[in-house]
PDB file of C-alpha atoms in Angstrom:
ATOM      1  CA  MET F   1      26.346  43.865  42.800  1.00 38.00           C
ATOM      2  CA  ILE F   2      24.625  40.485  42.962  1.00 43.00           C
ATOM      3  CA  HIS F   3      26.479  37.659  41.275  1.00 50.00           C
ATOM      4  CA  SER F   4      24.491  35.599  38.812  1.00 55.00           C
ATOM      5  CA  HIS F   5      24.895  31.860  39.227  1.00 57.00           C
ATOM      6  CA  LYS F   6      24.987  29.654  36.151  1.00 56.00           C
ATOM      7  CA  PHE F   7      23.193  26.878  38.037  1.00 61.00           C
ATOM      8  CA  ASN F   8      19.929  28.549  39.028  1.00 77.00           C
ATOM      9  CA  ALA F   9      16.551  26.986  39.717  1.00 81.00           C
ATOM     10  CA  GLY F  10      15.870  26.570  35.977  1.00 84.00           C
ATOM     11  CA  TRP F  11      18.764  24.134  35.801  1.00 86.00           C
ATOM     12  CA  ARG F  12      17.565  22.350  38.937  1.00 87.00           C
ATOM     13  CA  LEU F  13      14.119  21.907  37.408  1.00 87.00           C
ATOM     14  CA  ALA F  14      15.640  20.598  34.174  1.00 89.00           C
ATOM     15  CA  LEU F  15      17.764  18.156  36.172  1.00 89.00           C
ATOM     16  CA  GLY F  16      14.649  16.882  37.927  1.00 90.00           C
ATOM     17  CA  GLY F  17      12.832  16.491  34.610  1.00 90.00           C
ATOM     18  CA  TRP F  18      15.805  14.620  33.150  1.00 89.00           C
ATOM     19  CA  VAL F  19      15.960  12.194  36.076  1.00 90.00           C
ATOM     20  CA  LEU F  20      12.199  11.631  36.037  1.00 89.00           C
ATOM     21  CA  SER F  21      12.064  11.053  32.294  1.00 89.00           C
ATOM     22  CA  SER F  22      15.119   8.773  32.410  1.00 88.00           C
ATOM     23  CA  VAL F  23      13.327   6.569  34.925  1.00 85.00           C
ATOM     24  CA  LEU F  24       9.902   6.738  33.265  1.00 85.00           C
ATOM     25  CA  VAL F  25      10.802   6.213  29.593  1.00 84.00           C
ATOM     26  CA  PRO F  26      12.055   2.586  29.932  1.00 80.00           C
ATOM     27  CA  PHE F  27       8.670   1.581  31.347  1.00 78.00           C
ATOM     28  CA  LEU F  28       6.674   3.127  28.474  1.00 79.00           C
ATOM     29  CA  PRO F  29       6.773   0.011  26.230  1.00 75.00           C
ATOM     30  CA  GLU F  30       5.029  -2.043  28.896  1.00 74.00           C
ATOM     31  CA  LEU F  31       2.573   0.704  29.712  1.00 70.00           C
ATOM     32  CA  THR F  32       1.623   1.368  26.081  1.00 68.00           C
ATOM     33  CA  SER F  33       1.317  -2.279  25.105  1.00 66.00           C
ATOM     34  CA  GLY F  34      -0.862  -3.209  28.064  1.00 67.00           C
ATOM     35  CA  GLY F  35       1.702  -5.675  29.375  1.00 62.00           C
ATOM     36  CA  GLN F  36       2.852  -6.060  32.912  1.00 64.00           C
ATOM     37  CA  VAL F  37       5.465  -3.747  34.310  1.00 65.00           C
ATOM     38  CA  LEU F  38       8.671  -5.435  35.481  1.00 66.00           C
ATOM     39  CA  GLY F  39       8.273  -8.347  33.099  1.00 68.00           C
ATOM     40  CA  TYR F  40      12.052  -8.465  32.667  1.00 72.00           C
ATOM     41  CA  PRO F  41      14.932  -8.736  35.156  1.00 77.00           C
ATOM     42  CA  LEU F  42      15.566  -5.589  37.182  1.00 76.00           C
ATOM     43  CA  MET F  43      19.121  -5.108  35.891  1.00 81.00           C
ATOM     44  CA  GLU F  44      17.786  -4.881  32.362  1.00 82.00           C
ATOM     45  CA  TYR F  45      15.687  -1.892  33.430  1.00 81.00           C
ATOM     46  CA  VAL F  46      18.660  -0.346  35.241  1.00 84.00           C
ATOM     47  CA  ALA F  47      20.780  -0.634  32.101  1.00 87.00           C
ATOM     48  CA  THR F  48      17.971   0.777  29.964  1.00 85.00           C
ATOM     49  CA  ILE F  49      17.513   3.672  32.399  1.00 87.00           C
ATOM     50  CA  GLY F  50      21.226   4.447  32.036  1.00 89.00           C
ATOM     51  CA  LEU F  51      21.026   4.269  28.248  1.00 89.00           C
ATOM     52  CA  PHE F  52      18.029   6.570  28.063  1.00 88.00           C
ATOM     53  CA  ALA F  53      19.607   8.945  30.595  1.00 90.00           C
ATOM     54  CA  VAL F  54      22.491   9.475  28.187  1.00 92.00           C
ATOM     55  CA  ILE F  55      20.191   9.780  25.165  1.00 90.00           C
ATOM     56  CA  LEU F  56      17.854  12.213  26.905  1.00 90.00           C
ATOM     57  CA  LEU F  57      20.709  14.590  27.682  1.00 90.00           C
ATOM     58  CA  ILE F  58      20.348  15.699  24.059  1.00 92.00           C
ATOM     59  CA  ILE F  59      16.889  17.002  24.966  1.00 91.00           C
ATOM     60  CA  TRP F  60      17.410  18.225  28.518  1.00 91.00           C
ATOM     61  CA  ILE F  61      20.633  20.246  28.154  1.00 92.00           C
ATOM     62  CA  PRO F  62      19.058  22.752  25.709  1.00 93.00           C
ATOM     63  CA  ALA F  63      15.868  22.703  27.792  1.00 93.00           C
ATOM     64  CA  GLY F  64      17.934  23.527  30.884  1.00 91.00           C
ATOM     65  CA  LYS F  65      19.637  26.429  29.113  1.00 91.00           C
ATOM     66  CA  ARG F  66      16.281  27.808  28.047  1.00 92.00           C
ATOM     67  CA  ALA F  67      14.750  27.298  31.493  1.00 91.00           C
ATOM     68  CA  SER F  68      17.727  29.006  33.101  1.00 90.00           C
ATOM     69  CA  ARG F  69      17.321  32.024  30.848  1.00 91.00           C
ATOM     70  CA  LEU F  70      13.550  32.123  31.403  1.00 91.00           C
ATOM     71  CA  TYR F  71      14.033  31.833  35.156  1.00 89.00           C
ATOM     72  CA  LYS F  72      16.448  34.769  35.185  1.00 88.00           C
ATOM     73  CA  VAL F  73      14.248  36.993  33.030  1.00 89.00           C
ATOM     74  CA  PHE F  74      10.650  36.034  33.860  1.00 89.00           C
ATOM     75  CA  GLY F  75      10.814  34.001  37.064  1.00 85.00           C
ATOM     76  CA  PRO F  76      10.006  30.403  37.921  1.00 86.00           C
ATOM     77  CA  ARG F  77       6.548  30.152  36.388  1.00 91.00           C
ATOM     78  CA  ARG F  78       7.687  30.501  32.752  1.00 92.00           C
ATOM     79  CA  ALA F  79      10.615  28.120  33.366  1.00 91.00           C
ATOM     80  CA  VAL F  80       8.331  25.465  34.821  1.00 91.00           C
ATOM     81  CA  PHE F  81       5.861  25.756  31.940  1.00 94.00           C
ATOM     82  CA  ALA F  82       8.669  25.483  29.380  1.00 93.00           C
ATOM     83  CA  LEU F  83      10.024  22.346  31.051  1.00 93.00           C
ATOM     84  CA  LEU F  84       6.562  20.823  31.381  1.00 93.00           C
ATOM     85  CA  LYS F  85       6.057  21.303  27.645  1.00 94.00           C
ATOM     86  CA  VAL F  86       9.382  19.580  26.943  1.00 94.00           C
ATOM     87  CA  PHE F  87       8.464  16.722  29.286  1.00 93.00           C
ATOM     88  CA  ALA F  88       4.991  16.260  27.772  1.00 93.00           C
ATOM     89  CA  VAL F  89       6.218  16.339  24.172  1.00 94.00           C
ATOM     90  CA  GLN F  90       9.014  13.934  25.017  1.00 92.00           C
ATOM     91  CA  LEU F  91       6.645  11.455  26.648  1.00 90.00           C
ATOM     92  CA  LEU F  92       4.217  11.746  23.747  1.00 91.00           C
ATOM     93  CA  VAL F  93       6.945  11.107  21.173  1.00 91.00           C
ATOM     94  CA  PHE F  94       8.342   8.124  23.068  1.00 88.00           C
ATOM     95  CA  ALA F  95       4.856   6.713  23.668  1.00 85.00           C
ATOM     96  CA  VAL F  96       4.125   6.828  19.921  1.00 86.00           C
ATOM     97  CA  ILE F  97       7.509   5.293  19.103  1.00 85.00           C
ATOM     98  CA  PHE F  98       7.112   2.511  21.638  1.00 82.00           C
ATOM     99  CA  ARG F  99       3.508   1.808  20.725  1.00 80.00           C
ATOM    100  CA  PHE F 100       3.745   1.721  16.938  1.00 83.00           C
ATOM    101  CA  PHE F 101       7.408   1.435  15.907  1.00 80.00           C
ATOM    102  CA  TRP F 102       9.086  -0.578  18.678  1.00 73.00           C
ATOM    103  CA  ASN F 103       9.145  -4.357  18.543  1.00 67.00           C
ATOM    104  CA  SER F 104       8.639  -5.197  22.206  1.00 52.00           C
TER     105      SER F 104
END
């Protein structure tokens, strides 16, 4: 009997999406406002990346559970599409927040 691992490729994909979004989201205010990137000290971005990494766990843990289940049942294609949808919606929501509701 083959043992099922709890940390399959769906979780690895979700981890990659979490890391990528944690690094990308702090730069969205500058990108959406047309300003220059790295207009602040580097440590401010590092701290903001850490803050958003913790906040984005609320999104990526359920997405990882879903991707893990989809990967086990349907294979990698469905898991990747599910995580891409989460990533796209997340970036869209943060872009709207940073563009219209954030005072930066």
